Amino acid sequence: MNKESSIKYEIKEDTSLQNVVELRAYTDFLGLFADSPNGVVQLQGKGDFYVFPFSMPFWGWDLKLLDKISPYVNFSRIDADSRAVETTVLPDSKNGIKNSLDLLQKAYLEMGTKVNVVNFKFGKEYPFRTIFYFPIRYQISDVKISNELTNVQGLGLGGGVTFEFKRFNNFGFSYSLEYSSYKYINFNKIPTFEAPEAFNVFRNEAEVYYHPDKDKKQAIFLRFRTFNNAETNEAFYQLQFGYRFSIGISDVKAKTQ
């Protein structure tokens, strides 16, 4: 006579979807306390869409290819006295811009996306992560032509790398290097305006953030950015302080018996 006994298996799976939608509100210290056109009030929304968020075995590394696409939109409230990009009269009687980086610094609307191409760290226990990404940045600025404001649009394409460091539960740090080419001629058909030739920008960005609670939906951050024209000595800087909030974070816990 065979005795039948029931065997119970318990499978636990903990997964989390992080930063599905991230909202930021921040200001620029240089715009508040210095003579700078940097945005005093800025709002940003970003979404993370995971394409292939699966690790690939490679020398024991935690390696992911094309794991995430992150579209974003950023609005900057710039003081009315310094919002417009100034122009100068060129020999052909058209209006041109002396400092091409003014179009980036005084952009009141920026939209685009960042595509993670390679995302890896040397092991799951390591606090360092390296991400190579491809940025697309579309920007709109106000340019003063004959004392009238005109929208000027531009597109930036390039490549970058981000180094993320997470050592403690409530603190984190990231540093990014990016090199992009910005083009304005093909996007503006204004008879009295001559858009600048394509110019290359070297961009640095360092951010430190702190989570006041354990669920990590909220964070306070401090971010420093530098923008340098690769062909000239043009440059500008941003020092931003603000608050970010992530929605769509869900902890999925499945228990099967």
PDB file of C-alpha atoms in Angstrom:
ATOM      1  CA  MET A   1       0.000   0.000   0.000  1.00  0.00           C
ATOM      2  CA  ASN A   2       1.450   3.288  -1.064  1.00  0.00           C
ATOM      3  CA  LYS A   3       1.113   6.192   1.216  1.00  0.00           C
ATOM      4  CA  GLU A   4       0.436   9.491  -0.439  1.00  0.00           C
ATOM      5  CA  SER A   5       1.782  12.609   1.157  1.00  0.00           C
ATOM      6  CA  SER A   6       1.397  16.138  -0.037  1.00  0.00           C
ATOM      7  CA  ILE A   7       4.498  18.163  -0.718  1.00  0.00           C
ATOM      8  CA  LYS A   8       4.195  21.917  -0.536  1.00  0.00           C
ATOM      9  CA  TYR A   9       6.522  24.244  -2.351  1.00  0.00           C
ATOM     10  CA  GLU A  10       6.746  27.906  -1.483  1.00  0.00           C
ATOM     11  CA  ILE A  11       8.047  30.278  -4.113  1.00  0.00           C
ATOM     12  CA  LYS A  12       8.758  33.841  -3.184  1.00  0.00           C
ATOM     13  CA  GLU A  13       9.598  36.463  -5.749  1.00  0.00           C
ATOM     14  CA  ASP A  14      10.372  40.057  -4.969  1.00  0.00           C
ATOM     15  CA  THR A  15      10.632  42.458  -7.856  1.00  0.00           C
ATOM     16  CA  SER A  16      10.292  46.188  -8.096  1.00  0.00           C
ATOM     17  CA  LEU A  17       9.654  48.689 -10.841  1.00  0.00           C
ATOM     18  CA  GLN A  18      11.529  51.871 -10.032  1.00  0.00           C
ATOM     19  CA  ASN A  19      11.238  55.392 -11.387  1.00  0.00           C
ATOM     20  CA  VAL A  20       8.482  54.642 -13.873  1.00  0.00           C
ATOM     21  CA  VAL A  21       7.572  58.343 -13.747  1.00  0.00           C
ATOM     22  CA  GLU A  22       9.798  60.901 -12.056  1.00  0.00           C
ATOM     23  CA  LEU A  23       8.805  64.510 -11.369  1.00  0.00           C
ATOM     24  CA  ARG A  24      11.235  67.244 -10.337  1.00  0.00           C
ATOM     25  CA  ALA A  25      10.860  70.824  -9.142  1.00  0.00           C
ATOM     26  CA  TYR A  26      14.027  72.822  -8.585  1.00  0.00           C
ATOM     27  CA  THR A  27      15.723  76.179  -8.782  1.00  0.00           C
ATOM     28  CA  ASP A  28      19.147  77.399  -9.826  1.00  0.00           C
ATOM     29  CA  PHE A  29      21.305  79.057  -7.181  1.00  0.00           C
ATOM     30  CA  LEU A  30      23.257  80.964  -9.838  1.00  0.00           C
ATOM     31  CA  GLY A  31      20.014  82.400 -11.162  1.00  0.00           C
ATOM     32  CA  LEU A  32      18.878  83.415  -7.668  1.00  0.00           C
ATOM     33  CA  PHE A  33      22.028  84.993  -6.277  1.00  0.00           C
ATOM     34  CA  ALA A  34      24.026  85.975  -9.363  1.00  0.00           C
ATOM     35  CA  ASP A  35      23.542  87.833 -12.605  1.00  0.00           C
ATOM     36  CA  SER A  36      22.712  84.709 -14.567  1.00  0.00           C
ATOM     37  CA  PRO A  37      19.829  83.794 -16.901  1.00  0.00           C
ATOM     38  CA  ASN A  38      19.600  80.266 -15.514  1.00  0.00           C
ATOM     39  CA  GLY A  39      16.053  79.186 -14.738  1.00  0.00           C
ATOM     40  CA  VAL A  40      14.852  80.345 -11.317  1.00  0.00           C
ATOM     41  CA  VAL A  41      11.954  77.862 -11.346  1.00  0.00           C
ATOM     42  CA  GLN A  42      12.204  74.641 -13.338  1.00  0.00           C
ATOM     43  CA  LEU A  43       9.888  71.648 -13.693  1.00  0.00           C
ATOM     44  CA  GLN A  44      10.855  68.314 -15.197  1.00  0.00           C
ATOM     45  CA  GLY A  45       9.011  65.101 -15.931  1.00  0.00           C
ATOM     46  CA  LYS A  46      10.711  61.866 -16.992  1.00  0.00           C
ATOM     47  CA  GLY A  47       9.449  58.387 -17.771  1.00  0.00           C
ATOM     48  CA  ASP A  48      11.421  55.142 -17.716  1.00  0.00           C
ATOM     49  CA  PHE A  49      10.364  52.455 -20.180  1.00  0.00           C
ATOM     50  CA  TYR A  50      12.197  49.164 -19.697  1.00  0.00           C
ATOM     51  CA  VAL A  51      12.918  47.386 -22.981  1.00  0.00           C
ATOM     52  CA  PHE A  52      15.275  44.523 -22.065  1.00  0.00           C
ATOM     53  CA  PRO A  53      15.853  44.781 -18.299  1.00  0.00           C
ATOM     54  CA  PHE A  54      17.495  41.365 -18.132  1.00  0.00           C
ATOM     55  CA  SER A  55      21.062  40.648 -17.108  1.00  0.00           C
ATOM     56  CA  MET A  56      23.313  38.798 -19.545  1.00  0.00           C
ATOM     57  CA  PRO A  57      26.059  36.462 -18.313  1.00  0.00           C
ATOM     58  CA  PHE A  58      29.420  37.996 -19.142  1.00  0.00           C
ATOM     59  CA  TRP A  59      32.499  37.252 -17.008  1.00  0.00           C
ATOM     60  CA  GLY A  60      30.309  37.389 -13.907  1.00  0.00           C
ATOM     61  CA  TRP A  61      29.281  40.977 -14.656  1.00  0.00           C
ATOM     62  CA  ASP A  62      25.771  42.348 -14.291  1.00  0.00           C
ATOM     63  CA  LEU A  63      25.427  43.376 -17.954  1.00  0.00           C
ATOM     64  CA  LYS A  64      22.346  44.756 -19.723  1.00  0.00           C
ATOM     65  CA  LEU A  65      21.960  45.896 -23.321  1.00  0.00           C
ATOM     66  CA  LEU A  66      19.306  48.427 -24.359  1.00  0.00           C
ATOM     67  CA  ASP A  67      17.578  48.035 -21.005  1.00  0.00           C
ATOM     68  CA  LYS A  68      15.806  51.395 -20.756  1.00  0.00           C
ATOM     69  CA  ILE A  69      14.501  54.382 -22.742  1.00  0.00           C
ATOM     70  CA  SER A  70      13.784  57.569 -20.793  1.00  0.00           C
ATOM     71  CA  PRO A  71      11.826  60.362 -22.539  1.00  0.00           C
ATOM     72  CA  TYR A  72      11.649  63.649 -20.655  1.00  0.00           C
ATOM     73  CA  VAL A  73      10.378  67.234 -20.822  1.00  0.00           C
ATOM     74  CA  ASN A  74      11.806  70.219 -18.958  1.00  0.00           C
ATOM     75  CA  PHE A  75      10.307  73.700 -18.537  1.00  0.00           C
ATOM     76  CA  SER A  76      12.370  76.649 -17.254  1.00  0.00           C
ATOM     77  CA  ARG A  77      10.965  79.902 -15.914  1.00  0.00           C
ATOM     78  CA  ILE A  78      13.600  82.486 -16.820  1.00  0.00           C
ATOM     79  CA  ASP A  79      13.444  86.107 -15.688  1.00  0.00           C
ATOM     80  CA  ALA A  80      11.851  88.286 -18.384  1.00  0.00           C
ATOM     81  CA  ASP A  81      14.792  90.704 -18.447  1.00  0.00           C
ATOM     82  CA  SER A  82      17.265  88.002 -19.467  1.00  0.00           C
ATOM     83  CA  ARG A  83      15.067  85.426 -21.205  1.00  0.00           C
ATOM     84  CA  ALA A  84      15.683  86.468 -24.813  1.00  0.00           C
ATOM     85  CA  VAL A  85      18.864  85.618 -26.701  1.00  0.00           C
ATOM     86  CA  GLU A  86      20.415  88.823 -28.021  1.00  0.00           C
ATOM     87  CA  THR A  87      21.355  89.097 -31.695  1.00  0.00           C
ATOM     88  CA  THR A  88      23.732  91.260 -33.699  1.00  0.00           C
ATOM     89  CA  VAL A  89      23.517  92.530 -37.289  1.00  0.00           C
ATOM     90  CA  LEU A  90      25.711  90.542 -39.683  1.00  0.00           C
ATOM     91  CA  PRO A  91      27.370  91.892 -42.881  1.00  0.00           C
ATOM     92  CA  ASP A  92      24.544  90.453 -44.983  1.00  0.00           C
ATOM     93  CA  SER A  93      22.039  92.511 -42.900  1.00  0.00           C
ATOM     94  CA  LYS A  94      20.677  89.406 -41.223  1.00  0.00           C
ATOM     95  CA  ASN A  95      20.616  88.899 -37.470  1.00  0.00           C
ATOM     96  CA  GLY A  96      22.994  86.424 -35.887  1.00  0.00           C
ATOM     97  CA  ILE A  97      24.020  85.217 -32.433  1.00  0.00           C
ATOM     98  CA  LYS A  98      27.395  85.980 -30.875  1.00  0.00           C
ATOM     99  CA  ASN A  99      27.361  83.190 -28.291  1.00  0.00           C
ATOM    100  CA  SER A 100      25.863  79.945 -29.588  1.00  0.00           C
ATOM    101  CA  LEU A 101      25.586  78.478 -26.067  1.00  0.00           C
ATOM    102  CA  ASP A 102      23.010  81.174 -25.214  1.00  0.00           C
ATOM    103  CA  LEU A 103      20.500  79.063 -27.143  1.00  0.00           C
ATOM    104  CA  LEU A 104      21.055  76.225 -24.660  1.00  0.00           C
ATOM    105  CA  GLN A 105      21.326  78.313 -21.524  1.00  0.00           C
ATOM    106  CA  LYS A 106      18.168  80.312 -22.236  1.00  0.00           C
ATOM    107  CA  ALA A 107      16.066  77.425 -23.584  1.00  0.00           C
ATOM    108  CA  TYR A 108      12.725  77.574 -21.775  1.00  0.00           C
ATOM    109  CA  LEU A 109      11.533  74.219 -23.124  1.00  0.00           C
ATOM    110  CA  GLU A 110      13.551  71.050 -23.652  1.00  0.00           C
ATOM    111  CA  MET A 111      12.245  67.681 -24.748  1.00  0.00           C
ATOM    112  CA  GLY A 112      14.073  64.527 -25.616  1.00  0.00           C
ATOM    113  CA  THR A 113      15.047  61.044 -24.602  1.00  0.00           C
ATOM    114  CA  LYS A 114      18.019  59.071 -23.328  1.00  0.00           C
ATOM    115  CA  VAL A 115      18.557  55.519 -24.550  1.00  0.00           C
ATOM    116  CA  ASN A 116      20.676  53.227 -22.394  1.00  0.00           C
ATOM    117  CA  VAL A 117      22.891  51.291 -24.799  1.00  0.00           C
ATOM    118  CA  VAL A 118      25.137  49.431 -22.333  1.00  0.00           C
ATOM    119  CA  ASN A 119      24.494  49.161 -18.592  1.00  0.00           C
ATOM    120  CA  PHE A 120      26.857  47.142 -16.418  1.00  0.00           C
ATOM    121  CA  LYS A 121      28.620  46.681 -13.119  1.00  0.00           C
ATOM    122  CA  PHE A 122      31.277  44.109 -12.238  1.00  0.00           C
ATOM    123  CA  GLY A 123      28.989  42.212  -9.868  1.00  0.00           C
ATOM    124  CA  LYS A 124      25.593  42.576  -8.265  1.00  0.00           C
ATOM    125  CA  GLU A 125      27.204  43.333  -4.914  1.00  0.00           C
ATOM    126  CA  TYR A 126      29.254  46.240  -6.294  1.00  0.00           C
ATOM    127  CA  PRO A 127      27.917  49.761  -5.590  1.00  0.00           C
ATOM    128  CA  PHE A 128      29.284  51.167  -8.873  1.00  0.00           C
ATOM    129  CA  ARG A 129      27.356  51.068 -12.150  1.00  0.00           C
ATOM    130  CA  THR A 130      28.406  52.369 -15.572  1.00  0.00           C
ATOM    131  CA  ILE A 131      25.894  53.336 -18.261  1.00  0.00           C
ATOM    132  CA  PHE A 132      26.649  54.310 -21.854  1.00  0.00           C
ATOM    133  CA  TYR A 133      23.731  56.200 -23.368  1.00  0.00           C
ATOM    134  CA  PHE A 134      22.568  57.980 -26.503  1.00  0.00           C
ATOM    135  CA  PRO A 135      20.837  61.372 -25.900  1.00  0.00           C
ATOM    136  CA  ILE A 136      18.380  63.222 -28.153  1.00  0.00           C
ATOM    137  CA  ARG A 137      17.641  66.820 -27.035  1.00  0.00           C
ATOM    138  CA  TYR A 138      15.163  69.185 -28.722  1.00  0.00           C
ATOM    139  CA  GLN A 139      15.208  72.757 -27.382  1.00  0.00           C
ATOM    140  CA  ILE A 140      13.239  75.960 -27.918  1.00  0.00           C
ATOM    141  CA  SER A 141      14.563  79.434 -27.070  1.00  0.00           C
ATOM    142  CA  ASP A 142      13.315  83.002 -27.533  1.00  0.00           C
ATOM    143  CA  VAL A 143      15.536  85.143 -29.771  1.00  0.00           C
ATOM    144  CA  LYS A 144      15.171  88.917 -30.014  1.00  0.00           C
ATOM    145  CA  ILE A 145      15.038  90.007 -33.666  1.00  0.00           C
ATOM    146  CA  SER A 146      14.247  93.686 -34.328  1.00  0.00           C
ATOM    147  CA  ASN A 147      12.931  94.009 -30.763  1.00  0.00           C
ATOM    148  CA  GLU A 148      10.524  91.128 -31.287  1.00  0.00           C
ATOM    149  CA  LEU A 149      10.730  87.671 -29.720  1.00  0.00           C
ATOM    150  CA  THR A 150      10.918  84.712 -32.108  1.00  0.00           C
ATOM    151  CA  ASN A 151      11.062  81.011 -31.281  1.00  0.00           C
ATOM    152  CA  VAL A 152      14.252  79.290 -32.407  1.00  0.00           C
ATOM    153  CA  GLN A 153      14.494  75.498 -32.323  1.00  0.00           C
ATOM    154  CA  GLY A 154      17.459  73.165 -32.238  1.00  0.00           C
ATOM    155  CA  LEU A 155      18.312  69.481 -31.994  1.00  0.00           C
ATOM    156  CA  GLY A 156      21.225  67.891 -30.171  1.00  0.00           C
ATOM    157  CA  LEU A 157      22.553  64.361 -30.785  1.00  0.00           C
ATOM    158  CA  GLY A 158      25.536  62.680 -29.198  1.00  0.00           C
ATOM    159  CA  GLY A 159      26.755  60.127 -26.705  1.00  0.00           C
ATOM    160  CA  GLY A 160      27.511  59.981 -23.017  1.00  0.00           C
ATOM    161  CA  VAL A 161      28.483  57.864 -20.042  1.00  0.00           C
ATOM    162  CA  THR A 162      27.097  57.911 -16.493  1.00  0.00           C
ATOM    163  CA  PHE A 163      28.761  56.560 -13.366  1.00  0.00           C
ATOM    164  CA  GLU A 164      26.335  55.741 -10.546  1.00  0.00           C
ATOM    165  CA  PHE A 165      27.441  55.147  -6.980  1.00  0.00           C
ATOM    166  CA  LYS A 166      25.078  53.804  -4.298  1.00  0.00           C
ATOM    167  CA  ARG A 167      26.870  52.934  -1.083  1.00  0.00           C
ATOM    168  CA  PHE A 168      24.297  53.767   1.570  1.00  0.00           C
ATOM    169  CA  ASN A 169      20.538  53.146   1.575  1.00  0.00           C
ATOM    170  CA  ASN A 170      19.544  56.803   1.688  1.00  0.00           C
ATOM    171  CA  PHE A 171      22.339  58.443  -0.311  1.00  0.00           C
ATOM    172  CA  GLY A 172      23.439  58.249  -3.916  1.00  0.00           C
ATOM    173  CA  PHE A 173      25.768  59.980  -6.343  1.00  0.00           C
ATOM    174  CA  SER A 174      26.013  60.076 -10.136  1.00  0.00           C
ATOM    175  CA  TYR A 175      28.383  61.714 -12.591  1.00  0.00           C
ATOM    176  CA  SER A 176      27.850  62.054 -16.357  1.00  0.00           C
ATOM    177  CA  LEU A 177      30.027  63.059 -19.288  1.00  0.00           C
ATOM    178  CA  GLU A 178      28.355  63.884 -22.596  1.00  0.00           C
ATOM    179  CA  TYR A 179      29.482  65.103 -26.004  1.00  0.00           C
ATOM    180  CA  SER A 180      26.752  66.285 -28.375  1.00  0.00           C
ATOM    181  CA  SER A 181      26.385  68.190 -31.627  1.00  0.00           C
ATOM    182  CA  TYR A 182      23.639  70.842 -31.826  1.00  0.00           C
ATOM    183  CA  LYS A 183      22.080  71.947 -35.108  1.00  0.00           C
ATOM    184  CA  TYR A 184      19.740  74.907 -35.659  1.00  0.00           C
ATOM    185  CA  ILE A 185      19.963  75.759 -39.360  1.00  0.00           C
ATOM    186  CA  ASN A 186      17.640  72.987 -40.577  1.00  0.00           C
ATOM    187  CA  PHE A 187      14.916  73.769 -38.011  1.00  0.00           C
ATOM    188  CA  ASN A 188      14.435  77.519 -38.510  1.00  0.00           C
ATOM    189  CA  LYS A 189      13.210  79.240 -41.659  1.00  0.00           C
ATOM    190  CA  ILE A 190      13.335  82.887 -40.571  1.00  0.00           C
ATOM    191  CA  PRO A 191      14.281  85.282 -43.426  1.00  0.00           C
ATOM    192  CA  THR A 192      15.915  87.892 -41.162  1.00  0.00           C
ATOM    193  CA  PHE A 193      17.776  85.397 -38.959  1.00  0.00           C
ATOM    194  CA  GLU A 194      20.889  83.356 -39.647  1.00  0.00           C
ATOM    195  CA  ALA A 195      21.084  80.383 -37.309  1.00  0.00           C
ATOM    196  CA  PRO A 196      24.528  79.370 -36.053  1.00  0.00           C
ATOM    197  CA  GLU A 197      26.466  76.577 -37.682  1.00  0.00           C
ATOM    198  CA  ALA A 198      26.445  73.192 -35.953  1.00  0.00           C
ATOM    199  CA  PHE A 199      28.487  73.342 -32.762  1.00  0.00           C
ATOM    200  CA  ASN A 200      29.685  70.668 -30.362  1.00  0.00           C
ATOM    201  CA  VAL A 201      29.104  70.825 -26.616  1.00  0.00           C
ATOM    202  CA  PHE A 202      30.976  69.002 -23.868  1.00  0.00           C
ATOM    203  CA  ARG A 203      28.695  68.602 -20.856  1.00  0.00           C
ATOM    204  CA  ASN A 204      29.449  67.527 -17.280  1.00  0.00           C
ATOM    205  CA  GLU A 205      26.811  66.729 -14.677  1.00  0.00           C
ATOM    206  CA  ALA A 206      27.277  65.678 -11.042  1.00  0.00           C
ATOM    207  CA  GLU A 207      24.328  64.943  -8.734  1.00  0.00           C
ATOM    208  CA  VAL A 208      24.078  63.914  -5.098  1.00  0.00           C
ATOM    209  CA  TYR A 209      20.714  62.962  -3.606  1.00  0.00           C
ATOM    210  CA  TYR A 210      19.216  61.927  -0.294  1.00  0.00           C
ATOM    211  CA  HIS A 211      16.095  59.824   0.388  1.00  0.00           C
ATOM    212  CA  PRO A 212      14.366  61.014   3.604  1.00  0.00           C
ATOM    213  CA  ASP A 213      12.351  57.784   3.905  1.00  0.00           C
ATOM    214  CA  LYS A 214      12.852  54.100   3.166  1.00  0.00           C
ATOM    215  CA  ASP A 215      10.469  53.702   0.219  1.00  0.00           C
ATOM    216  CA  LYS A 216      12.709  55.975  -1.918  1.00  0.00           C
ATOM    217  CA  LYS A 217       9.814  57.662  -3.651  1.00  0.00           C
ATOM    218  CA  GLN A 218      11.063  61.069  -2.561  1.00  0.00           C
ATOM    219  CA  ALA A 219      14.505  62.618  -2.699  1.00  0.00           C
ATOM    220  CA  ILE A 220      16.270  65.924  -2.217  1.00  0.00           C
ATOM    221  CA  PHE A 221      19.033  66.541  -4.745  1.00  0.00           C
ATOM    222  CA  LEU A 222      21.844  68.952  -5.551  1.00  0.00           C
ATOM    223  CA  ARG A 223      23.059  69.002  -9.158  1.00  0.00           C
ATOM    224  CA  PHE A 224      25.963  70.835 -10.798  1.00  0.00           C
ATOM    225  CA  ARG A 225      26.253  71.164 -14.581  1.00  0.00           C
ATOM    226  CA  THR A 226      28.841  72.652 -16.923  1.00  0.00           C
ATOM    227  CA  PHE A 227      28.471  73.322 -20.664  1.00  0.00           C
ATOM    228  CA  ASN A 228      31.490  74.067 -22.863  1.00  0.00           C
ATOM    229  CA  ASN A 229      31.591  74.823 -26.567  1.00  0.00           C
ATOM    230  CA  ALA A 230      34.247  72.523 -28.026  1.00  0.00           C
ATOM    231  CA  GLU A 231      35.243  75.053 -30.720  1.00  0.00           C
ATOM    232  CA  THR A 232      35.402  78.244 -28.627  1.00  0.00           C
ATOM    233  CA  ASN A 233      35.852  79.346 -25.027  1.00  0.00           C
ATOM    234  CA  GLU A 234      32.104  79.730 -24.498  1.00  0.00           C
ATOM    235  CA  ALA A 235      30.797  78.132 -21.299  1.00  0.00           C
ATOM    236  CA  PHE A 236      28.092  78.395 -18.663  1.00  0.00           C
ATOM    237  CA  TYR A 237      27.276  76.650 -15.394  1.00  0.00           C
ATOM    238  CA  GLN A 238      24.222  75.598 -13.397  1.00  0.00           C
ATOM    239  CA  LEU A 239      23.904  74.773  -9.698  1.00  0.00           C
ATOM    240  CA  GLN A 240      20.466  73.307  -9.040  1.00  0.00           C
ATOM    241  CA  PHE A 241      18.755  72.330  -5.814  1.00  0.00           C
ATOM    242  CA  GLY A 242      15.344  70.714  -5.627  1.00  0.00           C
ATOM    243  CA  TYR A 243      12.954  67.895  -4.881  1.00  0.00           C
ATOM    244  CA  ARG A 244      12.036  64.847  -6.904  1.00  0.00           C
ATOM    245  CA  PHE A 245       9.145  62.442  -6.541  1.00  0.00           C
ATOM    246  CA  SER A 246       8.698  59.082  -8.251  1.00  0.00           C
ATOM    247  CA  ILE A 247       5.289  57.599  -8.968  1.00  0.00           C
ATOM    248  CA  GLY A 248       4.468  54.209 -10.385  1.00  0.00           C
ATOM    249  CA  ILE A 249       6.814  52.430  -8.009  1.00  0.00           C
ATOM    250  CA  SER A 250       5.290  49.122  -7.045  1.00  0.00           C
ATOM    251  CA  ASP A 251       6.595  46.226  -5.039  1.00  0.00           C
ATOM    252  CA  VAL A 252       5.279  42.968  -6.423  1.00  0.00           C
ATOM    253  CA  LYS A 253       5.361  40.086  -3.979  1.00  0.00           C
ATOM    254  CA  ALA A 254       4.000  36.788  -5.182  1.00  0.00           C
ATOM    255  CA  LYS A 255       3.547  33.862  -2.857  1.00  0.00           C
ATOM    256  CA  THR A 256       2.512  30.528  -4.321  1.00  0.00           C
ATOM    257  CA  GLN A 257       1.827  27.449  -2.272  1.00  0.00           C
TER     258      GLN A 257
END
